[in-house]
Short mmCIF file of C-alpha atoms and ligand atoms in Angstrom, two decimals:
data_model
loop_
_atom_site.label_atom_id
_atom_site.label_comp_id
_atom_site.label_asym_id
_atom_site.label_seq_id
_atom_site.Cartn_x
_atom_site.Cartn_y
_atom_site.Cartn_z
CA MET A 2 17.38 27.13 -26.17
CA LYS A 3 15.55 30.27 -27.33
CA ALA A 4 14.03 32.57 -24.68
CA ARG A 5 10.28 32.52 -24.49
CA VAL A 6 7.99 35.37 -25.46
CA PHE A 7 4.37 35.62 -24.28
CA SER A 8 1.73 38.22 -25.07
CA GLY A 9 -2.04 38.47 -25.49
CA VAL A 10 -5.02 40.36 -26.68
CA GLN A 11 -8.50 40.49 -25.16
CA PRO A 12 -11.31 39.33 -27.47
CA SER A 13 -13.40 42.37 -26.75
CA GLY A 14 -14.32 45.04 -29.29
CA ASN A 15 -12.66 45.56 -32.64
CA LEU A 16 -8.85 45.33 -32.88
CA HIS A 17 -7.41 48.66 -33.99
CA ILE A 18 -4.20 50.07 -35.40
CA GLY A 19 -3.07 50.84 -31.80
CA ASN A 20 -3.24 47.12 -30.97
CA TYR A 21 -1.31 46.37 -34.16
CA LEU A 22 1.37 49.01 -33.76
CA GLY A 23 1.74 48.55 -30.02
CA ALA A 24 1.71 44.76 -29.92
CA LEU A 25 0.94 42.57 -32.94
CA GLY A 26 3.48 44.11 -35.34
CA ASN A 27 6.19 43.63 -32.75
CA TRP A 28 5.15 40.00 -32.24
CA VAL A 29 5.52 39.34 -35.94
CA ARG A 30 9.01 40.87 -35.96
CA MET A 31 10.11 39.01 -32.86
CA GLN A 32 8.56 35.56 -33.37
CA HIS A 33 11.45 33.88 -35.13
CA ASP A 34 14.07 35.01 -32.62
CA TYR A 35 12.16 33.46 -29.71
CA GLU A 36 9.90 30.61 -28.75
CA SER A 37 6.61 32.53 -28.98
CA ILE A 38 3.18 32.05 -27.41
CA PHE A 39 0.37 34.43 -28.45
CA CYS A 40 -2.80 34.15 -26.45
CA ILE A 41 -6.35 35.32 -26.84
CA VAL A 42 -7.12 36.24 -23.27
CA ASP A 43 -10.85 35.45 -22.98
CA LEU A 44 -10.78 35.12 -19.20
CA HIS A 45 -9.64 38.75 -19.12
CA ALA A 46 -12.40 39.83 -21.48
CA VAL A 47 -15.13 38.45 -19.13
CA THR A 48 -14.05 40.81 -16.32
CA VAL A 49 -16.61 43.00 -18.15
CA PHE A 50 -19.82 41.26 -19.37
CA GLN A 51 -19.52 39.75 -22.89
CA PRO A 52 -22.51 38.19 -24.69
CA PRO A 53 -21.41 34.53 -24.99
CA GLU A 54 -22.18 34.13 -28.76
CA GLU A 55 -20.28 37.32 -29.52
CA LEU A 56 -17.37 36.22 -27.42
CA ARG A 57 -17.08 32.88 -29.23
CA ALA A 58 -17.11 34.66 -32.62
CA LYS A 59 -14.62 37.30 -31.42
CA ILE A 60 -12.14 34.64 -30.28
CA LEU A 61 -12.04 33.17 -33.80
CA GLU A 62 -11.81 36.65 -35.34
CA ILE A 63 -8.84 37.63 -33.20
CA ALA A 64 -7.03 34.37 -34.01
CA ALA A 65 -7.57 35.03 -37.72
CA LEU A 66 -6.24 38.56 -37.25
CA PHE A 67 -3.10 37.16 -35.61
CA LEU A 68 -2.61 34.93 -38.63
CA ALA A 69 -3.34 37.73 -41.12
CA ALA A 70 -0.78 39.91 -39.33
CA GLY A 71 1.86 37.26 -40.08
CA ILE A 72 2.08 35.09 -36.96
CA ASP A 73 3.29 31.74 -38.27
CA PRO A 74 1.43 28.92 -36.44
CA LYS A 75 4.09 26.39 -37.42
CA HIS A 76 6.61 28.35 -35.37
CA SER A 77 4.52 30.21 -32.78
CA SER A 78 1.66 28.89 -30.63
CA ILE A 79 -1.63 30.73 -30.95
CA MET A 80 -3.98 29.69 -28.19
CA VAL A 81 -7.04 30.62 -26.15
CA GLN A 82 -6.48 31.29 -22.45
CA SER A 83 -9.53 29.32 -21.26
CA ALA A 84 -8.32 26.21 -23.17
CA VAL A 85 -5.53 25.81 -20.61
CA PRO A 86 -7.04 25.60 -17.07
CA ALA A 87 -3.64 26.15 -15.53
CA HIS A 88 -3.98 29.95 -16.16
CA ALA A 89 -6.81 30.18 -13.62
CA GLU A 90 -5.16 27.74 -11.18
CA LEU A 91 -1.90 29.69 -11.08
CA ALA A 92 -3.79 33.00 -10.82
CA TRP A 93 -5.28 31.79 -7.51
CA MET A 94 -1.91 30.91 -6.09
CA LEU A 95 -0.46 34.28 -7.19
CA THR A 96 -3.52 36.09 -5.71
CA CYS A 97 -2.48 34.66 -2.36
CA VAL A 98 0.92 36.35 -2.52
CA THR A 99 -0.33 39.73 -3.90
CA PRO A 100 -1.19 42.56 -1.49
CA VAL A 101 -4.51 44.14 -2.44
CA GLY A 102 -2.90 47.64 -2.22
CA TRP A 103 -0.76 46.77 -5.25
CA LEU A 104 -3.90 46.05 -7.29
CA GLU A 105 -5.84 49.09 -6.13
CA ARG A 106 -3.07 51.31 -7.41
CA MET A 107 -3.36 50.12 -11.00
CA THR A 108 -4.46 53.00 -13.22
CA GLN A 109 -6.35 50.73 -15.65
CA TYR A 110 -8.37 49.28 -12.74
CA LYS A 111 -9.24 52.79 -11.49
CA ALA A 112 -10.32 53.92 -14.99
CA LYS A 113 -12.36 50.79 -15.81
CA ALA A 114 -13.93 50.57 -12.36
CA ALA A 115 -15.05 54.20 -12.63
CA ALA A 116 -16.96 53.34 -15.82
CA GLN A 117 -18.86 50.38 -14.24
CA GLN A 118 -21.98 50.51 -12.07
CA THR A 119 -20.95 47.42 -10.23
CA VAL A 120 -17.25 46.58 -10.11
CA GLY A 121 -16.69 42.83 -10.38
CA ASP A 122 -13.84 41.34 -8.33
CA GLY A 123 -12.35 40.12 -11.64
CA LEU A 124 -11.56 43.65 -12.62
CA LEU A 125 -9.34 44.08 -9.54
CA GLN A 126 -7.74 40.65 -10.05
CA TYR A 127 -7.09 41.26 -13.73
CA PRO A 128 -3.36 42.02 -13.40
CA VAL A 129 -2.83 38.91 -11.22
CA LEU A 130 -4.34 36.76 -13.98
CA MET A 131 -2.09 38.58 -16.46
CA ALA A 132 0.95 37.80 -14.27
CA ALA A 133 -0.20 34.14 -14.19
CA ASP A 134 -0.46 34.09 -18.02
CA ILE A 135 3.13 35.26 -18.37
CA MET A 136 4.69 33.35 -15.46
CA LEU A 137 2.95 30.09 -16.33
CA TYR A 138 5.21 29.87 -19.41
CA GLN A 139 8.32 31.27 -17.65
CA ALA A 140 8.30 33.95 -20.34
CA ALA A 141 11.41 36.12 -20.41
CA ILE A 142 10.03 38.84 -22.71
CA VAL A 143 6.55 40.35 -23.00
CA PRO A 144 5.98 42.64 -26.02
CA VAL A 145 3.11 45.02 -25.20
CA GLY A 146 1.95 48.56 -25.72
CA GLU A 147 2.83 51.25 -23.18
CA ASP A 148 -0.52 50.99 -21.38
CA GLN A 149 0.46 47.55 -20.14
CA ALA A 150 3.82 48.64 -18.74
CA GLN A 151 2.39 49.13 -15.25
CA HIS A 152 0.84 45.65 -15.23
CA LEU A 153 4.22 44.24 -16.32
CA GLU A 154 5.95 45.99 -13.39
CA LEU A 155 3.37 44.33 -11.12
CA THR A 156 4.10 40.96 -12.75
CA ARG A 157 7.76 41.45 -11.93
CA ASP A 158 6.88 42.33 -8.34
CA ILE A 159 4.69 39.26 -7.95
CA ALA A 160 7.33 36.97 -9.46
CA GLN A 161 10.01 38.38 -7.16
CA ARG A 162 7.73 38.12 -4.10
CA PHE A 163 6.91 34.53 -4.85
CA ASN A 164 10.58 33.71 -5.44
CA SER A 165 11.51 35.30 -2.15
CA LEU A 166 8.81 33.47 -0.18
CA TYR A 167 9.16 29.99 -1.76
CA GLY A 168 12.58 29.93 -3.45
CA GLU A 169 13.57 30.67 -7.07
CA THR A 170 10.64 29.45 -9.13
CA PHE A 171 9.79 32.04 -11.72
CA VAL A 172 11.60 33.88 -14.48
CA VAL A 173 11.20 37.64 -13.88
CA PRO A 174 9.98 38.94 -17.28
CA GLN A 175 11.15 41.95 -19.23
CA THR A 176 8.77 44.36 -20.99
CA SER A 177 9.41 45.02 -24.66
CA LEU A 178 7.86 48.21 -26.15
CA PRO A 179 8.08 49.16 -29.84
CA THR A 180 10.30 52.17 -30.49
CA VAL A 181 7.49 53.94 -32.37
CA GLY A 182 3.78 53.34 -31.83
CA ALA A 183 3.86 52.17 -28.16
CA ARG A 184 0.95 54.46 -27.40
CA ILE A 185 -1.41 55.40 -30.22
CA MET A 186 -3.93 57.97 -29.11
CA GLY A 187 -7.61 58.32 -29.99
CA LEU A 188 -8.12 60.20 -33.28
CA ASP A 189 -11.11 62.09 -31.86
CA ASP A 190 -9.27 62.90 -28.61
CA PRO A 191 -5.49 62.69 -28.65
CA THR A 192 -5.29 62.97 -24.89
CA THR A 193 -6.70 59.46 -24.38
CA LYS A 194 -5.24 56.23 -25.75
CA MET A 195 -6.91 54.56 -28.70
CA SER A 196 -9.07 51.86 -27.10
CA LYS A 197 -11.33 49.06 -28.35
CA SER A 198 -13.97 49.82 -25.72
CA ALA A 199 -14.14 53.59 -26.42
CA ALA A 200 -17.40 54.64 -28.05
CA GLY A 201 -17.55 57.01 -31.08
CA ALA A 202 -17.08 56.49 -34.80
CA GLY A 203 -14.09 58.88 -35.08
CA HIS A 204 -12.02 57.31 -32.26
CA ALA A 205 -10.15 54.42 -33.81
CA VAL A 206 -9.23 52.83 -37.13
CA ALA A 207 -10.18 49.16 -36.78
CA LEU A 208 -7.98 46.66 -38.62
CA LEU A 209 -10.98 45.49 -40.61
CA ASP A 210 -12.29 48.95 -41.54
CA PRO A 211 -12.84 49.46 -45.29
CA PRO A 212 -10.62 52.12 -47.00
CA ASP A 213 -13.30 54.81 -47.24
CA ARG A 214 -14.06 54.56 -43.53
CA ILE A 215 -10.34 54.75 -42.75
CA ARG A 216 -10.04 57.90 -44.89
CA LYS A 217 -13.06 59.47 -43.18
CA THR A 218 -11.83 58.74 -39.66
CA ILE A 219 -8.31 60.06 -40.31
CA MET A 220 -9.48 63.15 -42.25
CA ARG A 221 -11.68 64.03 -39.29
CA ALA A 222 -8.88 63.51 -36.70
CA THR A 223 -8.50 66.27 -34.13
CA THR A 224 -5.45 68.44 -34.66
CA ASP A 225 -4.93 72.02 -33.44
CA SER A 226 -5.29 75.61 -34.58
CA ASN A 227 -1.94 75.74 -36.44
CA PRO A 228 -2.29 75.57 -40.23
CA ALA A 229 0.68 73.31 -40.94
CA VAL A 230 3.23 70.97 -39.37
CA ASP A 231 5.76 72.70 -37.13
CA PHE A 232 8.15 70.33 -35.39
CA ALA A 233 8.95 72.97 -32.78
CA SER A 234 5.40 72.91 -31.45
CA LEU A 235 3.67 69.65 -32.38
CA GLY A 236 0.21 69.38 -30.77
CA PRO A 237 -0.81 65.93 -29.50
CA GLY A 238 -3.17 65.26 -32.42
CA VAL A 239 -0.53 65.99 -35.07
CA GLU A 240 2.08 64.04 -33.14
CA ASN A 241 -0.24 61.08 -33.02
CA LEU A 242 -0.81 61.19 -36.81
CA MET A 243 3.01 61.43 -37.27
CA ASN A 244 3.49 58.41 -34.99
CA ILE A 245 1.02 56.34 -36.98
CA PHE A 246 2.75 57.30 -40.24
CA GLN A 247 6.24 56.65 -38.86
CA ALA A 248 5.29 53.28 -37.32
CA TYR A 249 3.78 52.01 -40.55
CA SER A 250 6.44 53.47 -42.86
CA GLY A 251 9.48 52.62 -40.76
CA TRP A 252 10.90 56.11 -41.61
CA THR A 253 13.58 57.66 -39.43
CA ALA A 254 12.86 60.82 -37.40
CA GLU A 255 15.03 62.71 -39.94
CA GLN A 256 13.00 61.50 -42.91
CA MET A 257 9.80 62.47 -41.08
CA ARG A 258 11.10 65.95 -40.39
CA THR A 259 12.31 66.56 -43.94
CA HIS A 260 9.11 65.30 -45.52
CA PHE A 261 6.49 66.82 -43.24
CA THR A 262 7.86 70.19 -42.13
CA GLY A 263 5.45 72.91 -43.23
CA MET A 264 2.91 70.44 -44.68
CA ARG A 265 -0.71 71.58 -44.31
CA TYR A 266 -2.79 69.34 -41.99
CA GLY A 267 -5.20 68.33 -44.76
CA ASP A 268 -2.30 66.93 -46.83
CA LEU A 269 -0.70 65.28 -43.77
CA LYS A 270 -3.99 63.47 -43.04
CA LYS A 271 -4.31 62.32 -46.65
CA GLN A 272 -0.79 60.84 -46.53
CA VAL A 273 -1.45 59.14 -43.16
CA ALA A 274 -4.70 57.66 -44.46
CA GLU A 275 -3.05 56.30 -47.64
CA MET A 276 -0.12 54.85 -45.62
CA VAL A 277 -2.53 53.05 -43.31
CA ILE A 278 -4.72 51.80 -46.18
CA SER A 279 -1.70 50.50 -48.11
CA HIS A 280 -0.88 48.29 -45.12
CA LEU A 281 -4.42 47.29 -44.14
CA GLU A 282 -5.55 46.27 -47.66
CA PRO A 283 -3.20 43.28 -48.05
CA PHE A 284 -3.74 42.48 -44.39
CA GLN A 285 -7.54 42.33 -44.90
CA GLN A 286 -7.07 40.24 -48.04
CA ARG A 287 -5.13 37.67 -46.01
CA TYR A 288 -7.80 37.77 -43.30
CA ARG A 289 -10.51 36.96 -45.89
CA GLN A 290 -8.43 34.10 -47.26
CA ILE A 291 -7.82 32.67 -43.78
CA THR A 292 -11.47 32.86 -42.77
CA SER A 293 -12.68 31.31 -46.03
CA ASP A 294 -11.72 27.92 -44.56
CA PRO A 295 -14.04 27.60 -41.52
CA GLY A 296 -12.11 24.85 -39.75
CA TYR A 297 -8.62 26.23 -40.18
CA VAL A 298 -8.55 28.78 -37.35
CA ALA A 299 -10.14 26.37 -34.89
CA GLY A 300 -7.46 23.82 -35.80
CA VAL A 301 -4.70 26.36 -35.18
CA LEU A 302 -6.13 27.14 -31.72
CA ARG A 303 -6.45 23.44 -30.83
CA GLN A 304 -2.85 22.75 -31.89
CA GLY A 305 -1.61 25.84 -29.97
CA ALA A 306 -3.31 24.73 -26.76
CA GLU A 307 -1.94 21.22 -27.09
CA ARG A 308 1.56 22.50 -27.63
CA VAL A 309 1.61 24.83 -24.57
CA ALA A 310 -0.40 22.82 -22.07
CA PRO A 311 2.57 20.63 -20.92
CA ILE A 312 4.62 23.75 -20.17
CA ALA A 313 1.76 25.28 -18.16
CA ASN A 314 1.04 22.03 -16.31
CA SER A 315 4.65 21.51 -15.26
CA THR A 316 4.86 25.11 -13.86
CA VAL A 317 1.69 24.53 -11.84
CA GLU A 318 3.18 21.20 -10.55
CA LEU A 319 6.32 23.02 -9.46
CA VAL A 320 4.48 25.95 -7.90
CA LYS A 321 2.11 23.66 -5.95
CA SER A 322 4.89 21.52 -4.59
CA ARG A 323 6.93 24.64 -3.63
CA MET A 324 3.88 25.87 -1.71
CA GLY A 325 3.26 22.51 0.02
CA LEU A 326 0.08 21.77 -1.97
CA TYR A 327 -1.00 18.36 -3.31
CA THR A 328 0.07 17.66 -6.88
CA GLU A 329 -1.14 15.03 -9.31
CA LYS A 330 2.33 13.61 -9.99
CA ARG A 331 3.99 13.92 -6.59
CA GLY A 332 1.13 13.93 -4.10
CA LEU A 333 2.57 15.63 -1.05
CA ALA A 334 6.26 14.79 -1.79
CA PRO A 335 8.44 17.96 -1.77
CA PRO A 336 10.21 19.14 -4.92
CA SER A 337 13.73 17.83 -5.50
CA GLN A 338 16.80 20.09 -5.03
CA ALA A 339 17.39 20.15 -8.74
CA GLU A 340 14.04 21.82 -9.57
N1 AQP B 427 -3.60 52.69 -28.11
C1 AQP B 427 -2.68 51.72 -28.06
N2 AQP B 427 -1.44 51.99 -28.56
C2 AQP B 427 -0.47 51.03 -28.52
N3 AQP B 427 -0.68 49.77 -28.03
C3 AQP B 427 -1.92 49.50 -27.56
N4 AQP B 427 -2.49 48.39 -27.05
C4 AQP B 427 -3.74 48.65 -26.70
N5 AQP B 427 -4.09 49.88 -27.02
C5 AQP B 427 -2.93 50.44 -27.53
C6 AQP B 427 -1.77 47.13 -26.85
O1 AQP B 427 -2.49 46.11 -27.53
C7 AQP B 427 -2.35 44.89 -26.83
C8 AQP B 427 -3.69 44.26 -26.62
O2 AQP B 427 -4.53 45.03 -25.80
P1 AQP B 427 -5.63 44.36 -24.94
O3 AQP B 427 -6.59 43.63 -25.75
O4 AQP B 427 -4.99 43.56 -23.87
O5 AQP B 427 -6.41 45.50 -24.21
P2 AQP B 427 -6.06 46.91 -23.81
O6 AQP B 427 -4.58 47.11 -23.55
O7 AQP B 427 -6.94 47.29 -22.68
O8 AQP B 427 -6.39 47.57 -25.17
P3 AQP B 427 -7.69 48.36 -25.57
O9 AQP B 427 -7.66 48.47 -27.06
O10 AQP B 427 -7.76 49.60 -24.82
O11 AQP B 427 -8.88 47.42 -25.20
P4 AQP B 427 -10.03 47.60 -24.17
O12 AQP B 427 -10.68 48.88 -24.57
O13 AQP B 427 -10.89 46.39 -24.43
O14 AQP B 427 -9.46 47.65 -22.81
C9 AQP B 427 -1.64 45.22 -25.51
O15 AQP B 427 -0.29 44.87 -25.65
C10 AQP B 427 -1.78 46.69 -25.41
O16 AQP B 427 -0.69 47.24 -24.69
#
């Protein structure tokens, strides 16, 4: 049996090249070696207010972007988190074994909480729900960008804590980061990661941006006061542009060095922009094709949820009976030795 992969994206804001290079691209490469589940994590998105109509539209858009990226729905399950109630059910049970101090330490919580006037409890619980998403499917591998590595460590801690309290129940998942592109930085500010929720036109290249906007954003990217590429002292802005180029081209470090050493920043930016455009144009064409059939994406999501629900439900059954809770199939009978 193939090991299971699980990963997700929040349907908030516009998906950008950081999301693609950090996560989606890796999913596409990995999908045939594993049993894969790719999730649109809408329950995560509502930790910050989302206008309901926009959220509905965004869920369909993200699913179409998964398909345009090359996720094969015949092989991989593409699903919406809120379509499978077991995500929320398991999250509660995991909340009960998670010390609040573990959650308060999360850097993403601290950053997002600082930007809100009122901090909803969901923002603190976010990583527990993420742990539930992964553990619900007994996923062995979770391909994410570097910003999620801390949440994955927490997931491992929660799985281990549950296993030690109630007996071996959960697979303890491994994080899989791409070798290049695990952390794409903002083009306007290369000291912060490229983020969907960051404001400002020059910050990110969205996957659906037209070519002239992509050119404009990349040509305006922040670099440094050097005139040309010097590998002995790469500033963060130039390094970020190099990472984007290398991740899209698949070039080796040696090829990058030979090609770019001494290149003026203006020429570097032009080459990065053309590399990104050459990948995004066919991607956007596939997206338009996919969305031209209004029922297709909804059908993929329905099928995905139907395929994964039995796995999720049987994990919840097992967890509840391990904890001494009432389950639909067993009532209050304890789990058998074999489970
Ligand atoms: N800048 C990035 N570089 C590499 N990978 C990234 N990811 C996000 N930003 C970068 C990866 O994309 C996947 C989906 O991300 P998410 O939707 O769960 O939200 P996030 O990690 O919080 O990403 P954003 O873009 O910053 O969204 P907002 O602003 O809405 O919070 C994850 O695997 C993530 O690691």
